Tab-separated table of N, CA and C in Angstrom:
chain	number	residue	atom	x	y	z
A	1	MET	N	70.875	62.291	99.194
A	1	MET	CA	70.090	62.254	100.400
A	1	MET	C	70.664	63.247	101.403
A	2	ARG	N	69.784	63.912	102.079
A	2	ARG	CA	70.205	64.803	103.167
A	2	ARG	C	70.344	63.986	104.442
A	3	PRO	N	71.214	64.385	105.357
A	3	PRO	CA	71.404	63.605	106.580
A	3	PRO	C	70.157	63.526	107.456
A	4	ASP	N	69.207	64.433	107.295
A	4	ASP	CA	68.025	64.427	108.158
A	4	ASP	C	66.747	64.060	107.405
A	5	ASP	N	66.877	63.412	106.240
A	5	ASP	CA	65.673	63.121	105.461
A	5	ASP	C	64.971	61.831	105.872
A	6	GLY	N	65.504	61.121	106.866
A	6	GLY	CA	64.862	59.913	107.357
A	6	GLY	C	65.318	58.639	106.696
A	7	PHE	N	66.182	58.744	105.709
A	7	PHE	CA	66.669	57.569	105.005
A	7	PHE	C	68.137	57.328	105.312
A	8	ARG	N	68.508	56.045	105.270
A	8	ARG	CA	69.910	55.674	105.431
A	8	ARG	C	70.391	55.107	104.105
A	9	GLU	N	71.498	55.634	103.635
A	9	GLU	CA	72.096	55.128	102.399
A	9	GLU	C	72.697	53.750	102.659
A	10	LEU	N	72.445	52.811	101.748
A	10	LEU	CA	72.963	51.450	101.859
A	10	LEU	C	74.206	51.298	100.999
A	11	ASP	N	75.191	50.557	101.497
A	11	ASP	CA	76.366	50.315	100.668
A	11	ASP	C	76.067	49.173	99.685
A	12	ARG	N	76.970	48.975	98.755
A	12	ARG	CA	76.771	47.990	97.678
A	12	ARG	C	76.470	46.595	98.228
A	13	GLN	N	77.225	46.145	99.218
A	13	GLN	CA	77.029	44.795	99.757
A	13	GLN	C	75.669	44.657	100.427
A	14	GLU	N	75.265	45.676	101.192
A	14	GLU	CA	73.935	45.643	101.813
A	14	GLU	C	72.848	45.559	100.745
A	15	CYS	N	73.018	46.309	99.670
A	15	CYS	CA	72.045	46.298	98.573
A	15	CYS	C	71.919	44.902	97.965
A	16	LEU	N	73.043	44.257	97.709
A	16	LEU	CA	73.025	42.930	97.086
A	16	LEU	C	72.380	41.893	97.998
A	17	VAL	N	72.629	41.979	99.298
A	17	VAL	CA	71.999	41.065	100.257
A	17	VAL	C	70.479	41.240	100.236
A	18	LEU	N	70.022	42.485	100.186
A	18	LEU	CA	68.582	42.741	100.152
A	18	LEU	C	67.955	42.257	98.845
A	19	LEU	N	68.657	42.434	97.731
A	19	LEU	CA	68.118	41.981	96.447
A	19	LEU	C	67.825	40.485	96.435
A	20	VAL	N	68.681	39.711	97.085
A	20	VAL	CA	68.483	38.258	97.129
A	20	VAL	C	67.143	37.915	97.777
A	21	ARG	N	66.679	38.740	98.704
A	21	ARG	CA	65.416	38.493	99.412
A	21	ARG	C	64.181	38.841	98.595
A	22	ALA	N	64.327	39.690	97.610
A	22	ALA	CA	63.160	40.199	96.878
A	22	ALA	C	62.717	39.217	95.793
A	23	PRO	N	61.444	38.852	95.764
A	23	PRO	CA	60.974	37.919	94.745
A	23	PRO	C	60.688	38.577	93.394
A	24	VAL	N	60.408	39.880	93.412
A	24	VAL	CA	60.013	40.596	92.204
A	24	VAL	C	60.690	41.956	92.190
A	25	GLY	N	61.060	42.401	90.998
A	25	GLY	CA	61.610	43.730	90.822
A	25	GLY	C	61.013	44.357	89.574
A	26	ARG	N	61.545	45.515	89.170
A	26	ARG	CA	61.045	46.230	87.998
A	26	ARG	C	62.213	46.672	87.133
A	27	ILE	N	62.117	46.363	85.861
A	27	ILE	CA	63.122	46.862	84.928
A	27	ILE	C	62.598	48.179	84.349
A	28	VAL	N	63.486	49.150	84.275
A	28	VAL	CA	63.159	50.463	83.727
A	28	VAL	C	63.982	50.619	82.456
A	29	HIS	N	63.290	50.825	81.343
A	29	HIS	CA	63.971	50.943	80.053
A	29	HIS	C	63.205	51.902	79.160
A	30	THR	N	63.667	52.079	77.960
A	30	THR	CA	63.004	52.957	77.008
A	30	THR	C	62.284	52.110	75.969
A	31	ARG	N	61.026	52.440	75.732
A	31	ARG	CA	60.234	51.744	74.720
A	31	ARG	C	59.553	52.805	73.855
A	32	HIS	N	59.849	52.780	72.576
A	32	HIS	CA	59.308	53.772	71.640
A	32	HIS	C	59.578	55.194	72.136
A	33	ALA	N	60.804	55.425	72.607
A	33	ALA	CA	61.292	56.730	73.073
A	33	ALA	C	60.597	57.221	74.343
A	34	LEU	N	59.904	56.329	75.043
A	34	LEU	CA	59.241	56.691	76.287
A	34	LEU	C	59.712	55.766	77.412
A	35	PRO	N	59.667	56.244	78.658
A	35	PRO	CA	60.048	55.369	79.775
A	35	PRO	C	59.047	54.223	79.914
A	36	ALA	N	59.572	53.044	80.200
A	36	ALA	CA	58.733	51.865	80.413
A	36	ALA	C	59.218	51.145	81.658
A	37	VAL	N	58.279	50.622	82.427
A	37	VAL	CA	58.592	49.889	83.653
A	37	VAL	C	57.821	48.583	83.605
A	38	LEU	N	58.531	47.490	83.854
A	38	LEU	CA	57.911	46.176	83.773
A	38	LEU	C	58.294	45.360	85.004
A	39	PRO	N	57.308	44.913	85.794
A	39	PRO	CA	57.634	44.063	86.943
A	39	PRO	C	57.884	42.631	86.492
A	40	LEU	N	58.879	41.984	87.121
A	40	LEU	CA	59.134	40.575	86.829
A	40	LEU	C	59.999	39.941	87.883
A	41	ASN	N	59.972	38.616	87.908
A	41	ASN	CA	60.834	37.910	88.845
A	41	ASN	C	62.254	37.906	88.300
A	42	PHE	N	63.210	37.623	89.163
A	42	PHE	CA	64.618	37.717	88.781
A	42	PHE	C	65.448	36.900	89.748
A	43	SER	N	66.723	36.815	89.471
A	43	SER	CA	67.684	36.275	90.423
A	43	SER	C	69.010	36.992	90.198
A	44	LEU	N	69.938	36.769	91.121
A	44	LEU	CA	71.290	37.313	90.965
A	44	LEU	C	72.225	36.181	90.597
A	45	ASP	N	73.134	36.449	89.668
A	45	ASP	CA	74.151	35.474	89.295
A	45	ASP	C	75.296	35.562	90.309
A	46	ALA	N	76.243	34.659	90.222
A	46	ALA	CA	77.372	34.618	91.157
A	46	ALA	C	78.176	35.919	91.148
A	47	ASP	N	78.206	36.613	90.009
A	47	ASP	CA	78.941	37.882	89.920
A	47	ASP	C	78.060	39.089	90.237
A	48	SER	N	76.881	38.853	90.792
A	48	SER	CA	75.906	39.874	91.206
A	48	SER	C	75.148	40.509	90.058
A	49	ALA	N	75.286	39.989	88.841
A	49	ALA	CA	74.468	40.487	87.729
A	49	ALA	C	73.023	40.093	87.972
A	50	VAL	N	72.104	40.978	87.587
A	50	VAL	CA	70.679	40.674	87.666
A	50	VAL	C	70.323	39.822	86.459
A	51	LEU	N	69.610	38.727	86.700
A	51	LEU	CA	69.193	37.823	85.632
A	51	LEU	C	67.686	37.849	85.479
A	52	LEU	N	67.247	38.013	84.252
A	52	LEU	CA	65.825	37.976	83.913
A	52	LEU	C	65.616	36.876	82.887
A	53	ARG	N	64.410	36.337	82.825
A	53	ARG	CA	64.092	35.316	81.830
A	53	ARG	C	62.809	35.740	81.149
A	54	THR	N	62.823	35.730	79.821
A	54	THR	CA	61.649	36.172	79.065
A	54	THR	C	61.583	35.429	77.738
A	55	ALA	N	60.491	35.581	77.045
A	55	ALA	CA	60.335	34.954	75.732
A	55	ALA	C	61.324	35.568	74.754
A	56	ALA	N	61.909	34.732	73.917
A	56	ALA	CA	62.917	35.194	72.952
A	56	ALA	C	62.368	36.257	72.016
A	57	ASP	N	61.087	36.165	71.695
A	57	ASP	CA	60.495	37.129	70.761
A	57	ASP	C	59.760	38.268	71.475
A	58	SER	N	60.046	38.481	72.751
A	58	SER	CA	59.345	39.520	73.510
A	58	SER	C	59.831	40.919	73.153
A	59	ASP	N	58.956	41.872	73.379
A	59	ASP	CA	59.334	43.275	73.209
A	59	ASP	C	60.478	43.637	74.147
A	60	LEU	N	60.466	43.068	75.353
A	60	LEU	CA	61.508	43.369	76.328
A	60	LEU	C	62.880	42.959	75.818
A	61	ALA	N	63.002	41.740	75.321
A	61	ALA	CA	64.300	41.262	74.827
A	61	ALA	C	64.824	42.164	73.710
A	62	ARG	N	63.955	42.583	72.824
A	62	ARG	CA	64.378	43.467	71.724
A	62	ARG	C	64.737	44.862	72.227
A	63	ALA	N	64.003	45.360	73.210
A	63	ALA	CA	64.183	46.745	73.660
A	63	ALA	C	65.445	46.951	74.492
A	64	VAL	N	65.882	45.936	75.248
A	64	VAL	CA	66.966	46.177	76.209
A	64	VAL	C	68.321	45.629	75.794
A	65	ASP	N	68.383	44.801	74.777
A	65	ASP	CA	69.661	44.183	74.417
A	65	ASP	C	70.688	45.242	74.023
A	66	GLY	N	71.762	45.326	74.818
A	66	GLY	CA	72.856	46.239	74.513
A	66	GLY	C	72.694	47.652	75.022
A	67	VAL	N	71.641	47.929	75.789
A	67	VAL	CA	71.428	49.296	76.274
A	67	VAL	C	71.502	49.349	77.798
A	68	VAL	N	71.715	50.543	78.325
A	68	VAL	CA	71.749	50.744	79.766
A	68	VAL	C	70.319	50.823	80.286
A	69	VAL	N	70.059	50.061	81.347
A	69	VAL	CA	68.739	50.031	81.977
A	69	VAL	C	68.918	50.189	83.482
A	70	ALA	N	67.821	50.344	84.162
A	70	ALA	CA	67.813	50.310	85.626
A	70	ALA	C	66.910	49.165	86.053
A	71	PHE	N	67.258	48.574	87.180
A	71	PHE	CA	66.438	47.518	87.763
A	71	PHE	C	66.251	47.860	89.224
A	72	GLU	N	65.004	47.873	89.684
A	72	GLU	CA	64.704	48.276	91.056
A	72	GLU	C	63.900	47.183	91.747
A	73	ALA	N	64.238	46.929	92.992
A	73	ALA	CA	63.455	46.041	93.842
A	73	ALA	C	63.343	46.705	95.203
A	74	ASP	N	62.278	46.375	95.912
A	74	ASP	CA	62.079	47.002	97.210
A	74	ASP	C	61.232	46.116	98.109
A	75	GLU	N	61.149	46.533	99.334
A	75	GLU	CA	60.271	45.906	100.319
A	75	GLU	C	59.755	47.037	101.188
A	76	VAL	N	58.440	47.128	101.320
A	76	VAL	CA	57.835	48.233	102.052
A	76	VAL	C	56.820	47.695	103.049
A	77	ASP	N	56.844	48.232	104.262
A	77	ASP	CA	55.829	47.952	105.261
A	77	ASP	C	55.098	49.269	105.492
A	78	ALA	N	53.972	49.436	104.819
A	78	ALA	CA	53.238	50.702	104.889
A	78	ALA	C	52.728	50.980	106.294
A	79	ARG	N	52.366	49.955	107.017
A	79	ARG	CA	51.853	50.140	108.386
A	79	ARG	C	52.952	50.663	109.316
A	80	ALA	N	54.152	50.093	109.205
A	80	ALA	CA	55.265	50.498	110.075
A	80	ALA	C	56.054	51.680	109.518
A	81	HIS	N	55.729	52.096	108.307
A	81	HIS	CA	56.456	53.184	107.642
A	81	HIS	C	57.939	52.860	107.558
A	82	SER	N	58.245	51.660	107.076
A	82	SER	CA	59.637	51.259	106.933
A	82	SER	C	59.806	50.507	105.625
A	83	GLY	N	61.051	50.363	105.213
A	83	GLY	CA	61.320	49.615	103.992
A	83	GLY	C	62.650	50.002	103.389
A	84	TRP	N	62.898	49.400	102.228
A	84	TRP	CA	64.141	49.669	101.525
A	84	TRP	C	63.885	49.635	100.021
A	85	SER	N	64.795	50.226	99.289
A	85	SER	CA	64.752	50.226	97.832
A	85	SER	C	66.179	50.147	97.316
A	86	VAL	N	66.387	49.277	96.319
A	86	VAL	CA	67.702	49.111	95.707
A	86	VAL	C	67.557	49.275	94.203
A	87	VAL	N	68.493	49.998	93.598
A	87	VAL	CA	68.501	50.191	92.146
A	87	VAL	C	69.851	49.734	91.596
A	88	VAL	N	69.782	48.870	90.584
A	88	VAL	CA	70.966	48.417	89.855
A	88	VAL	C	70.901	49.056	88.475
A	89	THR	N	71.954	49.751	88.093
A	89	THR	CA	72.016	50.374	86.772
A	89	THR	C	73.184	49.760	86.017
A	90	GLY	N	72.929	49.394	84.766
A	90	GLY	CA	73.986	48.806	83.958
A	90	GLY	C	73.484	48.368	82.591
A	91	ARG	N	74.408	47.887	81.792
A	91	ARG	CA	74.091	47.443	80.440
A	91	ARG	C	73.404	46.085	80.489
A	92	ALA	N	72.313	45.966	79.756
A	92	ALA	CA	71.573	44.705	79.639
A	92	ALA	C	71.981	44.020	78.338
A	93	THR	N	72.166	42.714	78.413
A	93	THR	CA	72.481	41.944	77.211
A	93	THR	C	71.707	40.639	77.233
A	94	VAL	N	71.261	40.241	76.063
A	94	VAL	CA	70.627	38.936	75.919
A	94	VAL	C	71.741	37.903	75.832
A	95	VAL	N	71.649	36.861	76.645
A	95	VAL	CA	72.654	35.797	76.658
A	95	VAL	C	72.475	34.957	75.400
A	96	THR	N	73.527	34.905	74.572
A	96	THR	CA	73.450	34.147	73.314
A	96	THR	C	74.324	32.899	73.323
A	97	ASP	N	75.266	32.812	74.250
A	97	ASP	CA	76.146	31.646	74.311
A	97	ASP	C	75.347	30.420	74.763
A	98	PRO	N	75.339	29.330	73.973
A	98	PRO	CA	74.538	28.148	74.325
A	98	PRO	C	74.955	27.503	75.652
A	99	VAL	N	76.237	27.500	75.952
A	99	VAL	CA	76.691	26.907	77.213
A	99	VAL	C	76.191	27.746	78.390
A	100	GLU	N	76.325	29.049	78.269
A	100	GLU	CA	75.846	29.946	79.324
A	100	GLU	C	74.328	29.838	79.467
A	101	HIS	N	73.616	29.757	78.355
A	101	HIS	CA	72.150	29.596	78.408
A	101	HIS	C	71.791	28.303	79.141
A	102	GLY	N	72.528	27.243	78.876
A	102	GLY	CA	72.283	25.971	79.548
A	102	GLY	C	72.504	26.078	81.049
A	103	ARG	N	73.586	26.750	81.440
A	103	ARG	CA	73.855	26.944	82.866
A	103	ARG	C	72.743	27.742	83.523
A	104	LEU	N	72.331	28.818	82.878
A	104	LEU	CA	71.281	29.663	83.449
A	104	LEU	C	69.927	28.953	83.469
A	105	SER	N	69.723	28.030	82.548
A	105	SER	CA	68.473	27.243	82.566
A	105	SER	C	68.380	26.418	83.844
A	106	ARG	N	69.535	26.033	84.373
A	106	ARG	CA	69.563	25.249	85.610
A	106	ARG	C	69.599	26.133	86.855
A	107	THR	N	70.290	27.271	86.783
A	107	THR	CA	70.530	28.073	87.985
A	107	THR	C	69.802	29.410	88.010
A	108	GLY	N	69.335	29.873	86.873
A	108	GLY	CA	68.728	31.201	86.778
A	108	GLY	C	67.282	31.220	87.222
A	109	PRO	N	66.635	32.361	87.028
A	109	PRO	CA	65.244	32.485	87.450
A	109	PRO	C	64.320	31.612	86.599
A	110	ARG	N	63.254	31.153	87.198
A	110	ARG	CA	62.224	30.391	86.494
A	110	ARG	C	61.206	31.368	85.941
A	111	SER	N	60.746	31.124	84.736
A	111	SER	CA	59.734	31.985	84.139
A	111	SER	C	58.374	31.704	84.771
A	112	TRP	N	57.602	32.738	85.009
A	112	TRP	CA	56.258	32.569	85.547
A	112	TRP	C	55.248	32.322	84.427
A	113	VAL	N	55.673	32.552	83.184
A	113	VAL	CA	54.810	32.331	82.022
A	113	VAL	C	55.563	31.434	81.052
A	114	ALA	N	54.943	30.320	80.705
A	114	ALA	CA	55.606	29.373	79.807
A	114	ALA	C	55.823	30.002	78.427
A	115	SER	N	56.974	29.693	77.844
A	115	SER	CA	57.315	30.186	76.513
A	115	SER	C	58.001	29.051	75.760
A	116	PRO	N	57.681	28.880	74.478
A	116	PRO	CA	58.332	27.796	73.734
A	116	PRO	C	59.845	28.004	73.591
A	117	ARG	N	60.279	29.259	73.607
A	117	ARG	CA	61.698	29.570	73.501
A	117	ARG	C	61.978	30.798	74.356
A	118	ASP	N	62.838	30.642	75.344
A	118	ASP	CA	63.128	31.775	76.210
A	118	ASP	C	64.588	32.184	76.121
A	119	VAL	N	64.851	33.387	76.628
A	119	VAL	CA	66.212	33.912	76.682
A	119	VAL	C	66.439	34.481	78.078
A	120	PHE	N	67.710	34.593	78.412
A	120	PHE	CA	68.087	35.242	79.658
A	120	PHE	C	68.667	36.606	79.325
A	121	ILE	N	68.346	37.559	80.165
A	121	ILE	CA	68.890	38.906	80.051
A	121	ILE	C	69.741	39.143	81.286
A	122	ARG	N	70.983	39.591	81.065
A	122	ARG	CA	71.906	39.940	82.155
A	122	ARG	C	71.994	41.456	82.256
A	123	ILE	N	71.883	41.949	83.470
A	123	ILE	CA	72.114	43.372	83.713
A	123	ILE	C	73.373	43.456	84.569
A	124	GLU	N	74.434	44.011	83.982
A	124	GLU	CA	75.700	44.137	84.698
A	124	GLU	C	75.554	45.200	85.788
A	125	PRO	N	75.940	44.900	87.017
A	125	PRO	CA	75.749	45.835	88.128
A	125	PRO	C	76.826	46.930	88.179
A	126	GLU	N	76.771	47.843	87.216
A	126	GLU	CA	77.771	48.908	87.154
A	126	GLU	C	77.599	49.913	88.288
A	127	LEU	N	76.360	50.211	88.638
A	127	LEU	CA	76.060	51.126	89.735
A	127	LEU	C	74.963	50.478	90.577
A	128	VAL	N	75.222	50.313	91.857
A	128	VAL	CA	74.257	49.703	92.776
A	128	VAL	C	74.045	50.686	93.923
A	129	THR	N	72.811	51.177	94.075
A	129	THR	CA	72.498	52.139	95.125
A	129	THR	C	71.250	51.693	95.871
A	130	GLY	N	71.133	52.148	97.099
A	130	GLY	CA	69.949	51.804	97.870
A	130	GLY	C	69.779	52.706	99.060
A	131	ARG	N	68.572	52.662	99.597
A	131	ARG	CA	68.286	53.422	100.800
A	131	ARG	C	67.255	52.686	101.627
A	132	GLU	N	67.243	53.025	102.914
A	132	GLU	CA	66.373	52.335	103.863
A	132	GLU	C	65.729	53.351	104.793
A	133	LEU	N	64.463	53.126	105.103
A	133	LEU	CA	63.747	53.888	106.114
A	133	LEU	C	63.336	52.887	107.187
A	134	VAL	N	63.740	53.134	108.415
A	134	VAL	CA	63.473	52.186	109.491
A	134	VAL	C	62.393	52.718	110.415
A	135	ALA	N	61.275	52.015	110.461
A	135	ALA	CA	60.191	52.256	111.417
A	135	ALA	C	59.749	53.704	111.514
A	136	GLY	N	59.732	54.406	110.380
A	136	GLY	CA	59.182	55.750	110.356
A	136	GLY	C	59.914	56.756	111.210
A	137	ARG	N	61.170	56.540	111.476
A	137	ARG	CA	61.934	57.451	112.327
A	137	ARG	C	62.994	58.163	111.495
A	138	ALA	N	62.965	59.469	111.486
A	138	ALA	CA	63.944	60.262	110.750
A	138	ALA	C	65.306	60.174	111.428
A	139	ALA	N	66.345	60.461	110.663
A	139	ALA	CA	67.718	60.379	111.179
A	139	ALA	C	67.931	61.307	112.360
A	140	HIS	N	67.222	62.447	112.391
A	140	HIS	CA	67.413	63.382	113.502
A	140	HIS	C	66.543	63.051	114.698
A	141	GLY	N	65.860	61.873	114.664
A	141	GLY	CA	65.141	61.386	115.835
A	141	GLY	C	63.657	61.712	115.872
A	142	ALA	N	63.161	62.518	114.951
A	142	ALA	CA	61.736	62.862	114.960
A	142	ALA	C	60.906	61.679	114.464
A	143	ASP	N	59.805	61.443	115.122
A	143	ASP	CA	58.887	60.385	114.705
A	143	ASP	C	58.079	60.931	113.548
A	144	ILE	N	58.158	60.298	112.380
A	144	ILE	CA	57.445	60.810	111.201
A	144	ILE	C	56.197	59.996	110.891
A	145	ARG	N	55.807	59.105	111.785
A	145	ARG	CA	54.583	58.326	111.580
A	145	ARG	C	53.375	59.231	111.864
A	146	PRO	N	52.255	58.957	111.188
A	146	PRO	CA	51.059	59.774	111.406
A	146	PRO	C	50.510	59.602	112.814
């Protein structure tokens, strides 16, 4: 980011606080050698890992287990020209430990679509970045609203 581009870089802690507020995010991964983006609900675990819940036999569970993915969430006010975006990049793994699965069944995200058998996917927060635009005002003071 340039100092005058109108955005403020967010530190890791600010990013994690904002993620807790977001009800939906998007996982970015590779599917059949092409980029794929899928919106879904999520939560953060105590160690700040992103938690997803999906059907055990889903394409998503097969595509992301053991690979590096990105997860993005944001909040935008188009009228006020303000908002933020946070990206978590890290290795995704399907949780296979039965005790951990049981814990996440109680504390993790709830699925919006019923599945006879679900799994949790953890995305380790190896890189957490974010930026914010406040009320359509550039860093150098120019009003960038129409």
